mmCIF file of C-alpha atoms in Angstrom:
data_model
loop_
_atom_site.group_PDB
_atom_site.id
_atom_site.type_symbol
_atom_site.label_atom_id
_atom_site.label_comp_id
_atom_site.label_asym_id
_atom_site.label_seq_id
_atom_site.Cartn_x
_atom_site.Cartn_y
_atom_site.Cartn_z
ATOM 1 C CA UNK A 1 45.226 -90.975 -25.014
ATOM 2 C CA UNK A 2 48.255 -88.725 -24.665
ATOM 3 C CA UNK A 3 47.553 -84.986 -24.724
ATOM 4 C CA UNK A 4 50.790 -84.298 -26.572
ATOM 5 C CA UNK A 5 49.246 -84.352 -30.107
ATOM 6 C CA UNK A 6 46.550 -81.919 -28.971
ATOM 7 C CA UNK A 7 49.178 -79.318 -28.202
ATOM 8 C CA UNK A 8 49.773 -79.085 -31.930
ATOM 9 C CA UNK A 9 46.226 -77.781 -32.430
ATOM 10 C CA UNK A 10 46.203 -74.153 -33.511
ATOM 11 C CA UNK A 11 43.733 -71.395 -32.699
ATOM 12 C CA UNK A 12 43.052 -71.071 -36.420
ATOM 13 C CA UNK A 13 41.993 -74.714 -36.643
ATOM 14 C CA UNK A 14 39.653 -74.245 -33.699
ATOM 15 C CA UNK A 15 38.193 -71.131 -35.323
ATOM 16 C CA UNK A 16 37.669 -73.040 -38.558
ATOM 17 C CA UNK A 17 35.786 -75.803 -36.763
ATOM 18 C CA UNK A 18 33.634 -73.370 -34.769
ATOM 19 C CA UNK A 19 32.681 -71.254 -37.793
ATOM 20 C CA UNK A 20 32.030 -74.295 -39.989
ATOM 21 C CA UNK A 21 29.564 -75.751 -37.501
ATOM 22 C CA UNK A 22 27.869 -72.374 -37.089
ATOM 23 C CA UNK A 23 27.473 -71.867 -40.840
ATOM 24 C CA UNK A 24 26.759 -75.517 -41.647
ATOM 25 C CA UNK A 25 28.312 -75.059 -45.086
ATOM 26 C CA UNK A 26 31.937 -75.156 -46.294
ATOM 27 C CA UNK A 27 31.472 -72.358 -48.822
ATOM 28 C CA UNK A 28 29.919 -69.862 -46.409
ATOM 29 C CA UNK A 29 32.372 -70.767 -43.655
ATOM 30 C CA UNK A 30 35.370 -70.355 -45.961
ATOM 31 C CA UNK A 31 34.096 -66.979 -47.133
ATOM 32 C CA UNK A 32 33.614 -65.801 -43.565
ATOM 33 C CA UNK A 33 37.098 -66.990 -42.613
ATOM 34 C CA UNK A 34 38.597 -65.439 -45.764
ATOM 35 C CA UNK A 35 40.202 -68.708 -46.871
ATOM 36 C CA UNK A 36 39.593 -71.214 -49.648
ATOM 37 C CA UNK A 37 37.331 -74.245 -49.234
ATOM 38 C CA UNK A 38 40.271 -76.681 -49.673
ATOM 39 C CA UNK A 39 42.169 -74.832 -46.927
ATOM 40 C CA UNK A 40 39.167 -75.087 -44.625
ATOM 41 C CA UNK A 41 38.685 -78.777 -45.393
ATOM 42 C CA UNK A 42 42.362 -79.411 -44.732
ATOM 43 C CA UNK A 43 42.177 -77.578 -41.375
ATOM 44 C CA UNK A 44 39.301 -79.812 -40.252
ATOM 45 C CA UNK A 45 41.090 -82.965 -41.432
ATOM 46 C CA UNK A 46 44.255 -81.962 -39.560
ATOM 47 C CA UNK A 47 42.220 -81.301 -36.435
ATOM 48 C CA UNK A 48 40.537 -84.717 -36.673
ATOM 49 C CA UNK A 49 43.916 -86.355 -37.212
ATOM 50 C CA UNK A 50 45.397 -84.720 -34.123
ATOM 51 C CA UNK A 51 42.367 -85.663 -32.042
ATOM 52 C CA UNK A 52 42.216 -89.174 -33.444
ATOM 53 C CA UNK A 53 38.444 -88.939 -33.896
ATOM 54 C CA UNK A 54 35.914 -87.898 -36.515
ATOM 55 C CA UNK A 55 34.207 -84.608 -35.659
ATOM 56 C CA UNK A 56 31.775 -84.273 -38.553
ATOM 57 C CA UNK A 57 29.806 -86.516 -40.848
ATOM 58 C CA UNK A 58 29.605 -85.044 -44.318
ATOM 59 C CA UNK A 59 27.074 -85.615 -47.070
ATOM 60 C CA UNK A 60 26.541 -83.806 -50.347
ATOM 61 C CA UNK A 61 24.098 -81.364 -48.820
ATOM 62 C CA UNK A 62 24.701 -81.321 -45.078
ATOM 63 C CA UNK A 63 27.106 -81.492 -42.162
ATOM 64 C CA UNK A 64 26.384 -83.101 -38.806
ATOM 65 C CA UNK A 65 28.367 -83.292 -35.591
ATOM 66 C CA UNK A 66 29.404 -86.696 -34.320
ATOM 67 C CA UNK A 67 28.913 -87.287 -30.563
ATOM 68 C CA UNK A 68 32.617 -86.595 -30.072
ATOM 69 C CA UNK A 69 32.341 -83.517 -32.277
ATOM 70 C CA UNK A 70 29.542 -82.117 -30.118
ATOM 71 C CA UNK A 71 31.686 -82.454 -26.990
ATOM 72 C CA UNK A 72 34.710 -80.917 -28.698
ATOM 73 C CA UNK A 73 32.618 -78.029 -30.051
ATOM 74 C CA UNK A 74 31.557 -76.850 -26.583
ATOM 75 C CA UNK A 75 35.193 -76.575 -25.510
ATOM 76 C CA UNK A 76 36.270 -75.140 -28.844
ATOM 77 C CA UNK A 77 33.682 -72.369 -28.633
ATOM 78 C CA UNK A 78 34.842 -71.555 -25.106
ATOM 79 C CA UNK A 79 38.471 -71.250 -26.205
ATOM 80 C CA UNK A 80 37.668 -69.229 -29.332
ATOM 81 C CA UNK A 81 35.316 -66.868 -27.494
ATOM 82 C CA UNK A 82 37.721 -66.451 -24.588
ATOM 83 C CA UNK A 83 40.573 -65.518 -26.926
ATOM 84 C CA UNK A 84 38.320 -63.099 -28.818
ATOM 85 C CA UNK A 85 37.218 -61.446 -25.585
ATOM 86 C CA UNK A 86 40.797 -61.290 -24.315
ATOM 87 C CA UNK A 87 41.868 -59.541 -27.513
ATOM 88 C CA UNK A 88 39.041 -57.042 -27.080
ATOM 89 C CA UNK A 89 40.260 -56.499 -23.520
ATOM 90 C CA UNK A 90 43.738 -55.757 -24.780
ATOM 91 C CA UNK A 91 42.470 -53.424 -27.504
ATOM 92 C CA UNK A 92 40.213 -51.557 -25.084
ATOM 93 C CA UNK A 93 42.982 -51.212 -22.507
ATOM 94 C CA UNK A 94 45.673 -50.106 -24.959
ATOM 95 C CA UNK A 95 43.620 -47.843 -27.248
ATOM 96 C CA UNK A 96 40.996 -46.496 -24.857
ATOM 97 C CA UNK A 97 42.730 -46.859 -21.518
ATOM 98 C CA UNK A 98 39.833 -48.834 -20.023
ATOM 99 C CA UNK A 99 38.907 -52.444 -19.360
ATOM 100 C CA UNK A 100 36.075 -54.248 -21.149
ATOM 101 C CA UNK A 101 33.357 -56.291 -19.425
ATOM 102 C CA UNK A 102 30.432 -58.078 -21.067
ATOM 103 C CA UNK A 103 27.340 -58.501 -18.878
ATOM 104 C CA UNK A 104 24.257 -60.642 -19.435
ATOM 105 C CA UNK A 105 20.949 -59.947 -17.705
ATOM 106 C CA UNK A 106 17.366 -61.142 -17.919
ATOM 107 C CA UNK A 107 15.136 -58.178 -18.900
ATOM 108 C CA UNK A 108 13.099 -58.283 -15.686
ATOM 109 C CA UNK A 109 16.236 -57.768 -13.545
ATOM 110 C CA UNK A 110 17.865 -55.168 -15.808
ATOM 111 C CA UNK A 111 16.799 -52.181 -13.677
ATOM 112 C CA UNK A 112 18.390 -53.514 -10.508
ATOM 113 C CA UNK A 113 21.558 -54.625 -12.310
ATOM 114 C CA UNK A 114 21.966 -51.364 -14.260
ATOM 115 C CA UNK A 115 21.585 -49.378 -11.037
ATOM 116 C CA UNK A 116 24.231 -51.451 -9.265
ATOM 117 C CA UNK A 117 26.661 -51.185 -12.207
ATOM 118 C CA UNK A 118 26.134 -47.411 -12.361
ATOM 119 C CA UNK A 119 26.906 -47.202 -8.651
ATOM 120 C CA UNK A 120 30.072 -49.269 -9.186
ATOM 121 C CA UNK A 121 31.307 -46.877 -11.875
ATOM 122 C CA UNK A 122 30.497 -43.731 -9.861
ATOM 123 C CA UNK A 123 31.979 -44.880 -6.568
ATOM 124 C CA UNK A 124 35.358 -45.826 -7.958
ATOM 125 C CA UNK A 125 35.585 -43.218 -10.717
ATOM 126 C CA UNK A 126 36.345 -46.184 -12.968
ATOM 127 C CA UNK A 127 36.961 -46.077 -16.697
ATOM 128 C CA UNK A 128 35.196 -49.218 -17.852
ATOM 129 C CA UNK A 129 33.630 -50.216 -21.161
ATOM 130 C CA UNK A 130 30.518 -52.326 -20.588
ATOM 131 C CA UNK A 131 28.625 -54.357 -23.177
ATOM 132 C CA UNK A 132 25.087 -55.477 -22.315
ATOM 133 C CA UNK A 133 23.278 -58.614 -23.423
ATOM 134 C CA UNK A 134 19.613 -59.083 -22.498
ATOM 135 C CA UNK A 135 18.184 -62.514 -23.214
ATOM 136 C CA UNK A 136 16.329 -65.431 -21.592
ATOM 137 C CA UNK A 137 18.160 -67.250 -18.806
ATOM 138 C CA UNK A 138 18.874 -70.355 -20.883
ATOM 139 C CA UNK A 139 20.648 -68.230 -23.499
ATOM 140 C CA UNK A 140 22.637 -66.300 -20.913
ATOM 141 C CA UNK A 141 23.822 -69.455 -19.141
ATOM 142 C CA UNK A 142 24.972 -70.929 -22.454
ATOM 143 C CA UNK A 143 26.878 -67.741 -23.337
ATOM 144 C CA UNK A 144 28.610 -67.537 -19.961
ATOM 145 C CA UNK A 145 29.528 -71.197 -20.334
ATOM 146 C CA UNK A 146 30.913 -70.629 -23.844
ATOM 147 C CA UNK A 147 32.968 -67.587 -22.804
ATOM 148 C CA UNK A 148 30.887 -64.982 -24.666
ATOM 149 C CA UNK A 149 29.871 -63.277 -21.404
ATOM 150 C CA UNK A 150 31.914 -62.555 -18.302
ATOM 151 C CA UNK A 151 28.908 -63.147 -16.072
ATOM 152 C CA UNK A 152 25.126 -62.913 -16.039
ATOM 153 C CA UNK A 153 22.192 -62.292 -13.742
ATOM 154 C CA UNK A 154 19.650 -64.997 -14.555
ATOM 155 C CA UNK A 155 16.656 -66.870 -13.172
ATOM 156 C CA UNK A 156 17.033 -70.558 -12.383
ATOM 157 C CA UNK A 157 15.087 -73.359 -10.744
ATOM 158 C CA UNK A 158 18.130 -75.612 -10.200
ATOM 159 C CA UNK A 159 21.913 -75.215 -9.988
ATOM 160 C CA UNK A 160 23.385 -74.434 -13.439
ATOM 161 C CA UNK A 161 26.430 -76.773 -13.256
ATOM 162 C CA UNK A 162 28.518 -77.278 -16.383
ATOM 163 C CA UNK A 163 31.542 -75.334 -15.165
ATOM 164 C CA UNK A 164 29.507 -72.420 -13.811
ATOM 165 C CA UNK A 165 29.480 -70.990 -10.304
ATOM 166 C CA UNK A 166 26.385 -69.217 -9.015
ATOM 167 C CA UNK A 167 25.472 -67.004 -6.072
ATOM 168 C CA UNK A 168 21.841 -66.486 -5.146
ATOM 169 C CA UNK A 169 20.979 -62.792 -5.028
ATOM 170 C CA UNK A 170 17.293 -62.848 -4.159
ATOM 171 C CA UNK A 171 14.014 -64.697 -4.675
ATOM 172 C CA UNK A 172 11.340 -63.578 -7.131
ATOM 173 C CA UNK A 173 7.860 -64.933 -6.286
ATOM 174 C CA UNK A 174 4.976 -65.446 -8.676
ATOM 175 C CA UNK A 175 2.161 -62.914 -8.494
ATOM 176 C CA UNK A 176 -1.314 -62.630 -9.967
ATOM 177 C CA UNK A 177 -2.251 -59.714 -12.234
ATOM 178 C CA UNK A 178 -5.960 -58.974 -12.518
ATOM 179 C CA UNK A 179 -8.399 -56.219 -13.374
ATOM 180 C CA UNK A 180 -9.201 -53.755 -10.603
ATOM 181 C CA UNK A 181 -12.882 -54.643 -10.855
ATOM 182 C CA UNK A 182 -12.251 -58.378 -10.421
ATOM 183 C CA UNK A 183 -13.814 -60.059 -7.380
ATOM 184 C CA UNK A 184 -10.372 -60.986 -5.976
ATOM 185 C CA UNK A 185 -8.843 -57.520 -6.411
ATOM 186 C CA UNK A 186 -9.665 -56.353 -2.888
ATOM 187 C CA UNK A 187 -7.677 -59.118 -1.182
ATOM 188 C CA UNK A 188 -4.195 -58.628 0.261
ATOM 189 C CA UNK A 189 -3.056 -61.907 -1.271
ATOM 190 C CA UNK A 190 -4.595 -64.722 -3.305
ATOM 191 C CA UNK A 191 -4.388 -68.447 -2.601
ATOM 192 C CA UNK A 192 -4.037 -70.779 -5.559
ATOM 193 C CA UNK A 193 -7.330 -72.460 -4.741
ATOM 194 C CA UNK A 194 -9.138 -69.119 -5.118
ATOM 195 C CA UNK A 195 -8.220 -69.037 -8.807
ATOM 196 C CA UNK A 196 -10.654 -71.903 -9.279
ATOM 197 C CA UNK A 197 -11.938 -72.165 -12.831
ATOM 198 C CA UNK A 198 -10.433 -68.841 -13.944
ATOM 199 C CA UNK A 199 -8.301 -69.003 -17.065
ATOM 200 C CA UNK A 200 -4.677 -67.948 -16.681
ATOM 201 C CA UNK A 201 -2.184 -66.363 -19.073
ATOM 202 C CA UNK A 202 1.537 -66.935 -18.521
ATOM 203 C CA UNK A 203 4.858 -66.827 -20.361
ATOM 204 C CA UNK A 204 5.473 -69.782 -22.647
ATOM 205 C CA UNK A 205 9.226 -69.946 -22.001
ATOM 206 C CA UNK A 206 11.846 -69.129 -19.391
ATOM 207 C CA UNK A 207 11.234 -70.259 -15.818
ATOM 208 C CA UNK A 208 7.433 -70.069 -15.969
ATOM 209 C CA UNK A 209 6.707 -73.610 -17.212
ATOM 210 C CA UNK A 210 8.801 -75.099 -14.401
ATOM 211 C CA UNK A 211 7.330 -72.759 -11.779
ATOM 212 C CA UNK A 212 3.718 -72.268 -12.703
ATOM 213 C CA UNK A 213 2.631 -75.530 -14.265
ATOM 214 C CA UNK A 214 2.921 -77.804 -11.182
ATOM 215 C CA UNK A 215 1.046 -75.403 -8.898
ATOM 216 C CA UNK A 216 -1.578 -74.675 -11.556
ATOM 217 C CA UNK A 217 -2.115 -78.373 -12.132
ATOM 218 C CA UNK A 218 -2.617 -78.954 -8.399
ATOM 219 C CA UNK A 219 -4.851 -76.000 -7.532
ATOM 220 C CA UNK A 220 -6.286 -74.389 -10.659
ATOM 221 C CA UNK A 221 -8.988 -76.344 -12.447
ATOM 222 C CA UNK A 222 -9.664 -73.874 -15.242
ATOM 223 C CA UNK A 223 -9.078 -74.156 -18.970
ATOM 224 C CA UNK A 224 -5.613 -74.626 -20.434
ATOM 225 C CA UNK A 225 -3.819 -71.287 -19.934
ATOM 226 C CA UNK A 226 -2.925 -68.886 -22.696
ATOM 227 C CA UNK A 227 0.839 -68.853 -23.291
ATOM 228 C CA UNK A 228 2.486 -65.672 -24.569
ATOM 229 C CA UNK A 229 5.987 -64.327 -25.171
ATOM 230 C CA UNK A 230 5.712 -60.713 -24.006
ATOM 231 C CA UNK A 231 4.366 -58.917 -20.942
ATOM 232 C CA UNK A 232 2.470 -56.432 -23.146
ATOM 233 C CA UNK A 233 0.369 -59.286 -24.512
ATOM 234 C CA UNK A 234 -0.182 -60.735 -21.053
ATOM 235 C CA UNK A 235 -1.411 -57.389 -19.735
ATOM 236 C CA UNK A 236 -3.662 -56.907 -22.761
ATOM 237 C CA UNK A 237 -5.420 -60.224 -22.161
ATOM 238 C CA UNK A 238 -5.929 -59.315 -18.499
ATOM 239 C CA UNK A 239 -7.303 -55.851 -19.363
ATOM 240 C CA UNK A 240 -9.700 -57.456 -21.789
ATOM 241 C CA UNK A 241 -11.035 -59.743 -19.078
ATOM 242 C CA UNK A 242 -9.894 -62.816 -20.975
ATOM 243 C CA UNK A 243 -7.578 -64.215 -18.294
ATOM 244 C CA UNK A 244 -5.726 -63.621 -15.034
ATOM 245 C CA UNK A 245 -2.008 -62.988 -15.420
ATOM 246 C CA UNK A 246 0.537 -65.259 -13.737
ATOM 247 C CA UNK A 247 4.096 -63.926 -13.778
ATOM 248 C CA UNK A 248 7.211 -63.275 -11.646
ATOM 249 C CA UNK A 249 6.965 -60.146 -9.521
ATOM 250 C CA UNK A 250 10.009 -58.466 -11.098
ATOM 251 C CA UNK A 251 8.104 -58.039 -14.354
ATOM 252 C CA UNK A 252 5.448 -55.952 -12.634
ATOM 253 C CA UNK A 253 7.896 -53.342 -11.272
ATOM 254 C CA UNK A 254 7.438 -51.218 -14.400
ATOM 255 C CA UNK A 255 3.677 -51.742 -14.603
ATOM 256 C CA UNK A 256 1.863 -48.407 -14.415
ATOM 257 C CA UNK A 257 -1.774 -49.124 -15.180
ATOM 258 C CA UNK A 258 -4.583 -48.021 -12.871
ATOM 259 C CA UNK A 259 -6.826 -50.660 -14.424
ATOM 260 C CA UNK A 260 -4.692 -53.549 -13.149
ATOM 261 C CA UNK A 261 -3.854 -54.869 -9.684
ATOM 262 C CA UNK A 262 -0.889 -57.058 -8.672
ATOM 263 C CA UNK A 263 -1.448 -59.448 -5.768
ATOM 264 C CA UNK A 264 0.905 -61.916 -4.041
ATOM 265 C CA UNK A 265 0.146 -65.610 -4.534
ATOM 266 C CA UNK A 266 0.247 -67.807 -1.446
ATOM 267 C CA UNK A 267 -0.375 -71.352 -0.282
ATOM 268 C CA UNK A 268 2.072 -72.262 -1.729
ATOM 269 C CA UNK A 269 4.427 -69.365 -2.359
ATOM 270 C CA UNK A 270 6.216 -70.213 -5.606
ATOM 271 C CA UNK A 271 9.512 -68.455 -6.372
ATOM 272 C CA UNK A 272 12.294 -68.414 -8.900
ATOM 273 C CA UNK A 273 15.911 -67.869 -7.832
ATOM 274 C CA UNK A 274 17.719 -64.842 -9.245
ATOM 275 C CA UNK A 275 21.413 -65.677 -9.342
ATOM 276 C CA UNK A 276 24.713 -64.213 -10.406
ATOM 277 C CA UNK A 277 26.395 -66.768 -12.683
ATOM 278 C CA UNK A 278 30.036 -66.749 -13.767
ATOM 279 C CA UNK A 279 32.728 -69.256 -14.871
ATOM 280 C CA UNK A 280 33.928 -71.442 -12.029
ATOM 281 C CA UNK A 281 37.580 -71.008 -13.055
ATOM 282 C CA UNK A 282 39.788 -67.915 -12.984
ATOM 283 C CA UNK A 283 38.055 -64.608 -13.776
ATOM 284 C CA UNK A 284 38.987 -63.278 -17.185
ATOM 285 C CA UNK A 285 39.995 -59.795 -16.035
ATOM 286 C CA UNK A 286 40.324 -57.821 -12.837
ATOM 287 C CA UNK A 287 37.511 -55.395 -13.689
ATOM 288 C CA UNK A 288 35.039 -58.259 -14.148
ATOM 289 C CA UNK A 289 36.176 -59.759 -10.838
ATOM 290 C CA UNK A 290 35.607 -56.469 -9.006
ATOM 291 C CA UNK A 291 32.199 -55.940 -10.617
ATOM 292 C CA UNK A 292 31.071 -59.461 -9.701
ATOM 293 C CA UNK A 293 32.037 -58.768 -6.077
ATOM 294 C CA UNK A 294 30.136 -55.469 -6.152
ATOM 295 C CA UNK A 295 26.961 -57.077 -7.508
ATOM 296 C CA UNK A 296 27.146 -59.838 -4.904
ATOM 297 C CA UNK A 297 27.116 -57.133 -2.244
ATOM 298 C CA UNK A 298 24.551 -54.769 -3.781
ATOM 299 C CA UNK A 299 21.958 -57.279 -4.963
ATOM 300 C CA UNK A 300 21.354 -59.327 -1.806
ATOM 301 C CA UNK A 301 18.466 -61.476 -0.717
ATOM 302 C CA UNK A 302 15.120 -59.732 -0.428
ATOM 303 C CA UNK A 303 14.480 -58.699 3.227
ATOM 304 C CA UNK A 304 12.828 -61.465 5.195
ATOM 305 C CA UNK A 305 14.316 -64.191 2.991
ATOM 306 C CA UNK A 306 16.932 -65.454 5.480
ATOM 307 C CA UNK A 307 19.044 -62.295 5.229
ATOM 308 C CA UNK A 308 21.888 -61.967 7.735
ATOM 309 C CA UNK A 309 20.941 -59.670 10.669
ATOM 310 C CA UNK A 310 24.094 -57.587 10.280
ATOM 311 C CA UNK A 311 23.119 -56.674 6.734
ATOM 312 C CA UNK A 312 19.408 -56.179 7.427
ATOM 313 C CA UNK A 313 19.466 -52.378 7.509
ATOM 314 C CA UNK A 314 21.361 -51.983 4.243
ATOM 315 C CA UNK A 315 19.193 -54.570 2.520
ATOM 316 C CA UNK A 316 15.985 -52.965 3.679
ATOM 317 C CA UNK A 317 17.073 -49.698 2.122
ATOM 318 C CA UNK A 318 17.261 -51.368 -1.269
ATOM 319 C CA UNK A 319 14.125 -53.462 -1.092
ATOM 320 C CA UNK A 320 12.311 -51.640 -3.886
ATOM 321 C CA UNK A 321 15.228 -51.973 -6.284
ATOM 322 C CA UNK A 322 15.456 -55.748 -6.028
ATOM 323 C CA UNK A 323 11.830 -56.816 -5.778
#
């Protein structure tokens, strides 16, 4: 198929398609776009004609993407979001005299990332407008891929792919959280076999299912674990003596509770990878490019995790910030 007809596609048509799929209704989409329903319908028909393929199946009460439509949508969203972000860049630069960068970060790594960004702004005396997005890793990866974020710090268990580049920053091992009066609390570290028949509580989403379930299935013979969404609930169940907490170490950095103890888990040591993720193509603006380079330098591997000898001293000085 020649790409020549596609060059007749307009940004407005792409916006119409993106908004229509998001709203799932012609009336709501037309209202949001400030156009009439016939105009919206015509925009979609023109887009399908230029592409030579049906994008949507329509019934009286619903809309559904065709397989081709689903593929086109991913690229449409990227183009629409990239243009929107570029316009915000221009507005911020012209009206405020500063660049605009949108950062995504998993909540557990937000302290380390915020500290590094603050250092970046102080060191260069930079005028930069930063927008923050905290969300689970799966959401952040999707938003970097769609052009809604310039980059993100996320947790992964495998390479993200899909047009994304990633740089590993450090490893975040699983730890065990237990009451101070528990029989295991006096140990320096806990082996998985020592958990025995104890019941665990862990996060129901994110990287925990991929990390914790295989090891638990191999070594822990207790009841099916409790699965929760928030660390506050996990800690509450541990305090109540209802379970032992299983979670990534980063989450415990803000834990200040004399009743609880955090111990490393060993044999095996199970870790998630904390990575800096950004589009594999050209960086959207120079400020984002510089900030990505700064984070790559300031959030290195945890000491002892195959860090380069030349950087060992600097990395050791920041161990607490990245653990």
